[in-house]
Amino acid sequence: MTTDLREKVALVAGATRGAGRGIAVELGAAGATVYVTGRTTRAQQSEYARPETIEETAERVTAAGGRGIAVRVDHLVEAEVEALVARIRAEAGRLDILVNDIWGGEKLFEWDKAVWEHSLEKGLRLLRLGIDTHLITAHYALPLMIERPGGLLVEVTDGTADYNSTHYRLSPFYDLVKTGVTRMAWAHAQDLAKHSAAAVSITPGWLRSEMMLDAYGVSEENWREATKVQPHFAISETPRFVGRAVAAIAADPDRARWNGQSLSSGGLAKVYDFDDIDGSRPDCWRYMVEVQEPGKPADVAGYR
Protein backbone atom coordinates (compact mmCIF):
# COMPACT_ATOMS: atom_id res chain seq x y z
CA MET A 1 0.00 0.00 0.00
CA THR A 2 1.28 3.47 -0.86
CA THR A 3 -0.15 6.72 0.43
CA ASP A 4 0.68 10.21 -0.73
CA LEU A 5 -0.20 13.10 1.54
CA ARG A 6 2.36 15.58 0.29
CA GLU A 7 1.00 19.13 0.39
CA LYS A 8 -1.49 18.07 3.06
CA VAL A 9 -1.54 19.61 6.54
CA ALA A 10 -2.62 17.61 9.57
CA LEU A 11 -3.18 18.30 13.23
CA VAL A 12 -2.83 15.34 15.55
CA ALA A 13 -4.16 16.52 18.88
CA GLY A 14 -2.80 14.30 21.63
CA ALA A 15 0.32 13.00 19.87
CA THR A 16 2.77 12.70 22.74
CA ARG A 17 2.63 8.91 22.84
CA GLY A 18 0.48 5.90 21.99
CA ALA A 19 -1.94 5.93 19.06
CA GLY A 20 -1.53 9.67 18.53
CA ARG A 21 2.20 9.30 18.03
CA GLY A 22 1.73 6.34 15.70
CA ILE A 23 -0.80 8.25 13.61
CA ALA A 24 1.40 11.34 13.42
CA VAL A 25 4.41 9.32 12.26
CA GLU A 26 2.45 7.50 9.55
CA LEU A 27 0.96 10.74 8.26
CA GLY A 28 4.53 12.02 8.10
CA ALA A 29 5.64 8.90 6.28
CA ALA A 30 3.04 9.75 3.64
CA GLY A 31 4.59 13.20 3.26
CA ALA A 32 2.22 15.37 5.32
CA THR A 33 3.06 18.37 7.42
CA VAL A 34 1.90 17.36 10.89
CA TYR A 35 1.30 19.64 13.84
CA VAL A 36 1.58 17.49 16.96
CA THR A 37 0.22 18.64 20.29
CA GLY A 38 0.31 17.50 23.88
CA ARG A 39 1.14 18.73 27.33
CA THR A 40 4.56 17.11 27.82
CA THR A 41 7.62 18.83 26.41
CA ARG A 42 11.30 18.49 27.17
CA ALA A 43 10.94 21.49 29.45
CA GLN A 44 7.60 20.68 31.09
CA GLN A 45 5.79 17.46 32.02
CA SER A 46 2.12 16.72 32.50
CA GLU A 47 0.78 14.75 35.46
CA TYR A 48 1.67 11.58 33.55
CA ALA A 49 5.33 12.13 34.54
CA ARG A 50 6.49 10.09 31.56
CA PRO A 51 9.53 10.58 29.30
CA GLU A 52 7.74 10.87 25.93
CA THR A 53 7.55 14.42 24.55
CA ILE A 54 5.85 16.17 21.67
CA GLU A 55 9.25 17.29 20.38
CA GLU A 56 10.27 13.66 20.04
CA THR A 57 7.05 12.89 18.16
CA ALA A 58 7.68 15.79 15.78
CA GLU A 59 11.22 14.55 15.15
CA ARG A 60 9.89 11.10 14.31
CA VAL A 61 7.41 12.63 11.88
CA THR A 62 10.22 14.46 10.10
CA ALA A 63 12.47 11.40 10.10
CA ALA A 64 9.65 9.39 8.50
CA GLY A 65 9.52 11.81 5.56
CA GLY A 66 7.08 14.52 6.59
CA ARG A 67 7.43 17.73 8.51
CA GLY A 68 6.72 17.56 12.22
CA ILE A 69 5.87 20.66 14.21
CA ALA A 70 5.50 20.37 17.99
CA VAL A 71 3.18 22.76 19.83
CA ARG A 72 2.47 22.46 23.55
CA VAL A 73 -1.30 22.71 24.03
CA ASP A 74 -3.67 21.86 26.84
CA HIS A 75 -6.83 21.11 24.89
CA LEU A 76 -9.01 21.99 27.87
CA VAL A 77 -7.77 25.59 27.64
CA GLU A 78 -9.80 27.26 24.91
CA ALA A 79 -7.36 30.13 24.39
CA GLU A 80 -4.51 27.69 23.75
CA VAL A 81 -6.53 25.75 21.17
CA GLU A 82 -7.66 28.96 19.48
CA ALA A 83 -4.05 30.17 19.32
CA LEU A 84 -2.94 26.82 17.88
CA VAL A 85 -5.43 27.02 15.02
CA ALA A 86 -4.49 30.66 14.37
CA ARG A 87 -0.87 29.56 14.10
CA ILE A 88 -1.72 26.79 11.64
CA ARG A 89 -3.70 29.27 9.55
CA ALA A 90 -0.83 31.78 9.56
CA GLU A 91 1.91 29.25 8.80
CA ALA A 92 0.20 26.72 6.56
CA GLY A 93 -2.97 28.43 5.39
CA ARG A 94 -4.96 25.22 5.49
CA LEU A 95 -5.93 22.17 7.52
CA ASP A 96 -6.77 18.96 5.69
CA ILE A 97 -6.78 16.38 8.49
CA LEU A 98 -7.75 16.72 12.15
CA VAL A 99 -7.09 13.76 14.42
CA ASN A 100 -8.59 14.00 17.91
CA ASP A 101 -6.65 11.53 20.02
CA ILE A 102 -6.68 13.58 23.21
CA TRP A 103 -7.07 11.33 26.24
CA GLY A 104 -5.03 11.47 29.43
CA GLY A 105 -7.19 9.09 31.43
CA GLU A 106 -5.01 6.03 32.07
CA LYS A 107 -4.42 7.02 35.70
CA LEU A 108 -8.04 8.02 36.33
CA PHE A 109 -10.34 5.13 35.47
CA GLU A 110 -11.05 2.42 38.01
CA TRP A 111 -11.77 -1.10 36.81
CA ASP A 112 -15.17 -2.71 37.28
CA LYS A 113 -16.58 -0.09 39.64
CA ALA A 114 -20.14 1.18 39.66
CA VAL A 115 -20.71 4.92 39.63
CA TRP A 116 -21.16 5.02 43.42
CA GLU A 117 -17.88 3.16 43.96
CA HIS A 118 -15.72 5.02 41.43
CA SER A 119 -14.01 8.23 42.48
CA LEU A 120 -16.34 11.00 41.36
CA GLU A 121 -13.49 13.48 41.02
CA LYS A 122 -11.52 11.14 38.78
CA GLY A 123 -14.60 10.16 36.79
CA LEU A 124 -15.62 13.71 36.01
CA ARG A 125 -12.02 14.58 35.12
CA LEU A 126 -12.10 11.62 32.75
CA LEU A 127 -15.12 13.09 30.98
CA ARG A 128 -13.43 16.48 30.70
CA LEU A 129 -10.27 14.98 29.24
CA GLY A 130 -11.95 12.52 26.90
CA ILE A 131 -14.98 14.48 25.69
CA ASP A 132 -14.62 18.22 26.30
CA THR A 133 -11.15 18.36 24.76
CA HIS A 134 -12.42 16.83 21.52
CA LEU A 135 -15.32 19.26 21.28
CA ILE A 136 -13.17 22.28 22.06
CA THR A 137 -10.63 21.29 19.43
CA ALA A 138 -13.30 20.60 16.83
CA HIS A 139 -14.95 23.94 17.57
CA TYR A 140 -11.82 25.90 16.72
CA ALA A 141 -10.18 23.67 14.09
CA LEU A 142 -13.04 22.58 11.86
CA PRO A 143 -13.82 26.06 10.48
CA LEU A 144 -10.33 26.08 8.97
CA MET A 145 -10.64 22.52 7.70
CA ILE A 146 -13.91 23.09 5.84
CA GLU A 147 -12.50 26.02 3.88
CA ARG A 148 -11.29 23.42 1.37
CA PRO A 149 -13.32 20.41 0.24
CA GLY A 150 -12.19 16.93 1.15
CA GLY A 151 -11.23 17.48 4.80
CA LEU A 152 -11.13 14.57 7.23
CA LEU A 153 -11.85 14.47 10.97
CA VAL A 154 -10.73 11.33 12.81
CA GLU A 155 -11.98 10.70 16.34
CA VAL A 156 -9.86 8.07 18.10
CA THR A 157 -11.59 5.83 20.65
CA ASP A 158 -11.42 2.37 22.21
CA GLY A 159 -13.70 -0.23 20.69
CA THR A 160 -15.90 -0.33 17.62
CA ALA A 161 -19.51 0.73 17.79
CA ASP A 162 -20.59 -2.89 17.41
CA TYR A 163 -18.32 -4.12 20.18
CA ASN A 164 -19.12 -1.34 22.61
CA SER A 165 -22.86 -1.67 22.06
CA THR A 166 -22.81 -5.10 23.72
CA HIS A 167 -19.89 -4.74 26.16
CA TYR A 168 -19.72 -2.76 29.38
CA ARG A 169 -16.43 -0.85 29.28
CA LEU A 170 -14.94 -0.86 32.79
CA SER A 171 -17.09 1.82 34.47
CA PRO A 172 -19.87 4.27 33.58
CA PHE A 173 -17.29 7.04 33.13
CA TYR A 174 -14.96 5.12 30.81
CA ASP A 175 -17.91 3.58 28.98
CA LEU A 176 -19.45 7.00 28.35
CA VAL A 177 -16.22 8.50 27.04
CA LYS A 178 -15.43 5.71 24.61
CA THR A 179 -18.96 5.32 23.26
CA GLY A 180 -19.44 9.09 23.28
CA VAL A 181 -16.47 9.71 21.02
CA THR A 182 -17.93 7.34 18.45
CA ARG A 183 -21.27 9.13 18.55
CA MET A 184 -19.46 12.46 18.37
CA ALA A 185 -17.83 11.43 15.10
CA TRP A 186 -21.21 10.41 13.71
CA ALA A 187 -22.70 13.76 14.72
CA HIS A 188 -19.83 15.74 13.18
CA ALA A 189 -20.27 13.69 10.02
CA GLN A 190 -23.75 15.07 9.52
CA ASP A 191 -22.45 18.64 9.62
CA LEU A 192 -19.24 18.06 7.68
CA ALA A 193 -20.97 16.32 4.77
CA LYS A 194 -22.58 19.67 3.93
CA HIS A 195 -19.06 21.04 3.38
CA SER A 196 -17.69 18.10 1.35
CA ALA A 197 -15.77 16.83 4.37
CA ALA A 198 -16.00 13.63 6.40
CA ALA A 199 -15.71 12.41 9.98
CA VAL A 200 -15.00 8.90 11.25
CA SER A 201 -14.22 7.24 14.54
CA ILE A 202 -11.40 4.73 14.67
CA THR A 203 -10.10 2.29 17.23
CA PRO A 204 -6.82 0.43 17.42
CA GLY A 205 -6.81 -3.07 18.82
CA TRP A 206 -4.82 -4.13 21.87
CA LEU A 207 -2.24 -1.39 21.61
CA ARG A 208 1.43 -1.88 22.41
CA SER A 209 1.68 1.67 23.67
CA GLU A 210 4.62 2.85 25.74
CA MET A 211 2.54 2.60 28.90
CA MET A 212 1.26 -0.89 28.07
CA LEU A 213 4.77 -2.18 27.35
CA ASP A 214 5.96 -0.71 30.64
CA ALA A 215 3.08 -2.36 32.46
CA TYR A 216 4.30 -5.75 31.25
CA GLY A 217 7.96 -4.88 31.80
CA VAL A 218 8.88 -5.34 28.14
CA SER A 219 9.90 -3.24 25.14
CA GLU A 220 8.83 -3.33 21.52
CA GLU A 221 11.88 -5.46 20.79
CA ASN A 222 10.94 -8.26 23.22
CA TRP A 223 7.19 -7.68 23.62
CA ARG A 224 6.38 -11.35 23.10
CA GLU A 225 7.80 -12.02 26.57
CA ALA A 226 4.58 -10.48 27.88
CA THR A 227 2.59 -13.41 26.47
CA LYS A 228 4.03 -15.54 29.27
CA VAL A 229 1.92 -13.41 31.62
CA GLN A 230 -1.02 -12.69 29.29
CA PRO A 231 -1.09 -15.15 26.36
CA HIS A 232 -3.76 -13.14 24.50
CA PHE A 233 -1.33 -10.23 24.22
CA ALA A 234 -0.17 -12.09 21.12
CA ILE A 235 -2.92 -10.27 19.21
CA SER A 236 -1.54 -6.84 20.13
CA GLU A 237 -0.43 -4.23 17.61
CA THR A 238 1.91 -1.25 17.42
CA PRO A 239 0.60 2.33 17.33
CA ARG A 240 1.84 2.54 13.75
CA PHE A 241 -0.86 0.08 12.65
CA VAL A 242 -3.72 2.46 13.41
CA GLY A 243 -1.51 5.21 11.98
CA ARG A 244 -1.42 3.40 8.66
CA ALA A 245 -5.19 3.05 8.81
CA VAL A 246 -5.64 6.81 9.23
CA ALA A 247 -3.13 7.60 6.48
CA ALA A 248 -4.95 5.21 4.13
CA ILE A 249 -8.30 6.91 4.69
CA ALA A 250 -6.78 10.37 4.34
CA ALA A 251 -5.17 9.44 1.02
CA ASP A 252 -8.31 7.77 -0.36
CA PRO A 253 -10.04 10.00 -2.95
CA ASP A 254 -13.27 8.22 -2.01
CA ARG A 255 -12.84 8.74 1.74
CA ALA A 256 -16.36 10.19 1.96
CA ARG A 257 -17.71 6.62 1.76
CA TRP A 258 -16.63 6.20 5.38
CA ASN A 259 -18.42 9.31 6.64
CA GLY A 260 -19.97 8.73 10.05
CA GLN A 261 -18.71 5.17 10.38
CA SER A 262 -16.98 3.40 13.24
CA LEU A 263 -13.77 1.82 11.94
CA SER A 264 -10.87 -0.25 13.26
CA SER A 265 -7.25 -0.69 12.32
CA GLY A 266 -7.73 -4.39 11.67
CA GLY A 267 -10.82 -3.87 9.55
CA LEU A 268 -9.23 -1.17 7.41
CA ALA A 269 -6.10 -3.30 6.88
CA LYS A 270 -8.25 -5.70 4.91
CA VAL A 271 -9.72 -2.92 2.79
CA TYR A 272 -6.49 -1.04 2.08
CA ASP A 273 -4.11 -4.03 2.19
CA PHE A 274 -1.53 -2.83 4.71
CA ASP A 275 0.33 -4.56 7.54
CA ASP A 276 1.74 -3.58 10.89
CA ILE A 277 5.44 -2.72 10.95
CA ASP A 278 6.34 -6.34 11.80
CA GLY A 279 4.46 -7.66 8.76
CA SER A 280 1.46 -8.92 10.74
CA ARG A 281 -2.16 -7.90 10.28
CA PRO A 282 -3.91 -8.22 13.66
CA ASP A 283 -7.70 -8.44 13.79
CA CYS A 284 -8.02 -7.80 17.50
CA TRP A 285 -11.73 -7.10 17.91
CA ARG A 286 -12.78 -10.26 16.10
CA TYR A 287 -10.22 -12.24 18.10
CA MET A 288 -11.53 -10.92 21.41
CA VAL A 289 -15.07 -12.02 20.62
CA GLU A 290 -14.21 -15.35 19.02
CA VAL A 291 -11.23 -16.50 21.11
CA GLN A 292 -10.56 -14.54 24.28
CA GLU A 293 -14.08 -14.02 25.61
CA PRO A 294 -15.20 -17.66 25.16
CA GLY A 295 -12.18 -18.68 27.25
CA LYS A 296 -10.33 -20.47 24.47
CA PRO A 297 -6.54 -20.82 24.62
CA ALA A 298 -4.60 -18.05 22.97
CA ASP A 299 -4.31 -18.81 19.27
CA VAL A 300 -3.81 -15.98 16.79
CA ALA A 301 -3.83 -18.24 13.72
CA GLY A 302 -6.23 -16.64 11.28
CA TYR A 303 -6.23 -13.34 13.19
CA ARG A 304 -2.77 -12.03 12.34
XYZ file of C-alpha atoms in Angstrom:
304
model
C 0.000 0.000 0.000
C 1.281 3.467 -0.859
C -0.150 6.716 0.430
C 0.678 10.212 -0.730
C -0.197 13.097 1.541
C 2.356 15.580 0.290
C 0.999 19.135 0.386
C -1.494 18.073 3.059
C -1.542 19.608 6.537
C -2.620 17.608 9.573
C -3.175 18.304 13.229
C -2.828 15.335 15.549
C -4.159 16.520 18.885
C -2.796 14.301 21.635
C 0.322 13.000 19.866
C 2.771 12.697 22.739
C 2.628 8.908 22.836
C 0.481 5.896 21.986
C -1.940 5.933 19.061
C -1.532 9.669 18.528
C 2.203 9.305 18.027
C 1.729 6.337 15.704
C -0.805 8.249 13.610
C 1.395 11.341 13.415
C 4.408 9.320 12.259
C 2.451 7.500 9.553
C 0.956 10.741 8.260
C 4.528 12.021 8.103
C 5.637 8.895 6.278
C 3.039 9.749 3.636
C 4.593 13.205 3.262
C 2.220 15.367 5.316
C 3.063 18.373 7.424
C 1.897 17.359 10.885
C 1.305 19.636 13.838
C 1.575 17.485 16.961
C 0.219 18.636 20.291
C 0.306 17.499 23.879
C 1.144 18.730 27.334
C 4.561 17.107 27.821
C 7.620 18.829 26.413
C 11.300 18.493 27.166
C 10.936 21.486 29.454
C 7.597 20.681 31.095
C 5.787 17.463 32.020
C 2.115 16.721 32.504
C 0.778 14.749 35.456
C 1.671 11.582 33.553
C 5.331 12.132 34.539
C 6.485 10.094 31.561
C 9.528 10.582 29.300
C 7.742 10.875 25.931
C 7.553 14.424 24.553
C 5.847 16.168 21.666
C 9.250 17.289 20.376
C 10.268 13.660 20.040
C 7.052 12.887 18.164
C 7.682 15.787 15.776
C 11.222 14.549 15.147
C 9.893 11.104 14.307
C 7.409 12.629 11.881
C 10.218 14.457 10.102
C 12.474 11.395 10.102
C 9.655 9.394 8.497
C 9.520 11.811 5.559
C 7.077 14.523 6.585
C 7.432 17.730 8.513
C 6.718 17.556 12.218
C 5.868 20.662 14.215
C 5.499 20.367 17.990
C 3.176 22.762 19.834
C 2.473 22.460 23.547
C -1.296 22.711 24.033
C -3.667 21.856 26.843
C -6.827 21.114 24.891
C -9.007 21.994 27.867
C -7.771 25.591 27.644
C -9.797 27.259 24.912
C -7.363 30.132 24.391
C -4.510 27.693 23.747
C -6.525 25.751 21.168
C -7.659 28.960 19.484
C -4.049 30.168 19.321
C -2.942 26.821 17.880
C -5.426 27.022 15.020
C -4.493 30.656 14.373
C -0.869 29.564 14.099
C -1.722 26.794 11.639
C -3.696 29.273 9.554
C -0.827 31.784 9.562
C 1.914 29.253 8.803
C 0.198 26.719 6.564
C -2.974 28.433 5.389
C -4.956 25.216 5.491
C -5.932 22.166 7.517
C -6.767 18.958 5.690
C -6.783 16.379 8.492
C -7.750 16.720 12.148
C -7.093 13.758 14.422
C -8.594 14.004 17.907
C -6.647 11.531 20.023
C -6.684 13.582 23.214
C -7.069 11.332 26.239
C -5.025 11.475 29.431
C -7.193 9.085 31.428
C -5.009 6.034 32.072
C -4.423 7.016 35.700
C -8.043 8.023 36.326
C -10.336 5.130 35.467
C -11.053 2.423 38.011
C -11.770 -1.102 36.805
C -15.174 -2.710 37.284
C -16.581 -0.094 39.637
C -20.142 1.184 39.657
C -20.710 4.917 39.631
C -21.162 5.019 43.423
C -17.884 3.160 43.955
C -15.724 5.022 41.430
C -14.010 8.232 42.485
C -16.344 11.000 41.357
C -13.495 13.476 41.021
C -11.521 11.144 38.781
C -14.600 10.156 36.793
C -15.618 13.709 36.006
C -12.022 14.582 35.124
C -12.097 11.616 32.745
C -15.117 13.088 30.980
C -13.431 16.481 30.695
C -10.270 14.984 29.238
C -11.946 12.522 26.900
C -14.985 14.480 25.689
C -14.616 18.215 26.299
C -11.147 18.358 24.755
C -12.416 16.834 21.521
C -15.319 19.259 21.283
C -13.170 22.285 22.063
C -10.629 21.288 19.429
C -13.304 20.598 16.826
C -14.950 23.944 17.571
C -11.819 25.902 16.721
C -10.180 23.671 14.088
C -13.043 22.579 11.863
C -13.818 26.060 10.481
C -10.329 26.079 8.973
C -10.643 22.519 7.702
C -13.912 23.093 5.840
C -12.495 26.018 3.885
C -11.287 23.416 1.368
C -13.321 20.407 0.235
C -12.193 16.930 1.153
C -11.229 17.475 4.799
C -11.134 14.566 7.228
C -11.846 14.467 10.966
C -10.731 11.329 12.806
C -11.981 10.697 16.338
C -9.864 8.071 18.104
C -11.586 5.834 20.646
C -11.425 2.372 22.208
C -13.695 -0.232 20.685
C -15.899 -0.330 17.617
C -19.513 0.733 17.794
C -20.593 -2.893 17.405
C -18.323 -4.116 20.178
C -19.118 -1.340 22.610
C -22.858 -1.672 22.064
C -22.810 -5.098 23.723
C -19.893 -4.742 26.159
C -19.718 -2.760 29.383
C -16.431 -0.848 29.278
C -14.942 -0.857 32.795
C -17.094 1.820 34.469
C -19.874 4.273 33.576
C -17.292 7.042 33.128
C -14.964 5.118 30.806
C -17.909 3.584 28.977
C -19.453 7.002 28.349
C -16.223 8.505 27.041
C -15.433 5.714 24.611
C -18.957 5.318 23.264
C -19.439 9.091 23.278
C -16.466 9.715 21.019
C -17.927 7.336 18.449
C -21.267 9.125 18.546
C -19.461 12.459 18.371
C -17.827 11.425 15.097
C -21.214 10.414 13.710
C -22.702 13.765 14.720
C -19.832 15.737 13.178
C -20.268 13.690 10.016
C -23.753 15.067 9.524
C -22.448 18.642 9.618
C -19.241 18.059 7.679
C -20.969 16.324 4.771
C -22.576 19.669 3.931
C -19.057 21.035 3.378
C -17.692 18.098 1.355
C -15.773 16.828 4.373
C -16.005 13.628 6.399
C -15.715 12.406 9.978
C -15.000 8.895 11.245
C -14.218 7.239 14.537
C -11.399 4.725 14.666
C -10.097 2.291 17.233
C -6.816 0.433 17.423
C -6.810 -3.067 18.821
C -4.817 -4.125 21.866
C -2.236 -1.388 21.612
C 1.430 -1.876 22.408
C 1.681 1.675 23.667
C 4.616 2.853 25.737
C 2.537 2.596 28.897
C 1.265 -0.888 28.067
C 4.769 -2.180 27.346
C 5.959 -0.707 30.636
C 3.076 -2.362 32.462
C 4.301 -5.747 31.252
C 7.963 -4.875 31.798
C 8.884 -5.340 28.139
C 9.905 -3.239 25.140
C 8.828 -3.332 21.518
C 11.878 -5.461 20.786
C 10.940 -8.260 23.220
C 7.190 -7.676 23.617
C 6.381 -11.349 23.101
C 7.803 -12.024 26.568
C 4.583 -10.479 27.877
C 2.587 -13.406 26.466
C 4.026 -15.543 29.270
C 1.924 -13.410 31.624
C -1.020 -12.691 29.290
C -1.087 -15.147 26.362
C -3.758 -13.143 24.498
C -1.331 -10.225 24.225
C -0.172 -12.087 21.120
C -2.924 -10.265 19.214
C -1.537 -6.837 20.131
C -0.429 -4.230 17.606
C 1.905 -1.251 17.419
C 0.604 2.335 17.329
C 1.844 2.535 13.754
C -0.861 0.081 12.648
C -3.719 2.463 13.414
C -1.507 5.206 11.981
C -1.421 3.404 8.663
C -5.188 3.051 8.807
C -5.638 6.808 9.231
C -3.132 7.596 6.485
C -4.953 5.211 4.126
C -8.304 6.912 4.694
C -6.776 10.372 4.339
C -5.175 9.437 1.017
C -8.312 7.772 -0.365
C -10.045 10.003 -2.945
C -13.273 8.224 -2.015
C -12.840 8.740 1.741
C -16.360 10.187 1.964
C -17.709 6.622 1.761
C -16.629 6.197 5.385
C -18.418 9.308 6.635
C -19.970 8.731 10.054
C -18.706 5.166 10.378
C -16.982 3.396 13.244
C -13.770 1.817 11.936
C -10.872 -0.252 13.256
C -7.248 -0.691 12.317
C -7.727 -4.394 11.672
C -10.824 -3.874 9.547
C -9.226 -1.174 7.408
C -6.097 -3.295 6.884
C -8.246 -5.704 4.911
C -9.717 -2.923 2.788
C -6.489 -1.039 2.084
C -4.106 -4.033 2.186
C -1.528 -2.832 4.713
C 0.333 -4.557 7.535
C 1.743 -3.576 10.893
C 5.444 -2.722 10.951
C 6.339 -6.338 11.797
C 4.459 -7.657 8.757
C 1.459 -8.920 10.741
C -2.161 -7.901 10.275
C -3.913 -8.218 13.659
C -7.695 -8.443 13.785
C -8.023 -7.796 17.504
C -11.730 -7.098 17.912
C -12.785 -10.263 16.104
C -10.220 -12.240 18.104
C -11.530 -10.915 21.413
C -15.069 -12.022 20.620
C -14.205 -15.351 19.020
C -11.226 -16.504 21.106
C -10.558 -14.542 24.280
C -14.079 -14.019 25.613
C -15.204 -17.661 25.161
C -12.178 -18.679 27.248
C -10.335 -20.473 24.473
C -6.537 -20.824 24.623
C -4.596 -18.047 22.971
C -4.308 -18.811 19.273
C -3.811 -15.983 16.790
C -3.830 -18.238 13.725
C -6.229 -16.636 11.276
C -6.232 -13.345 13.193
C -2.773 -12.029 12.337
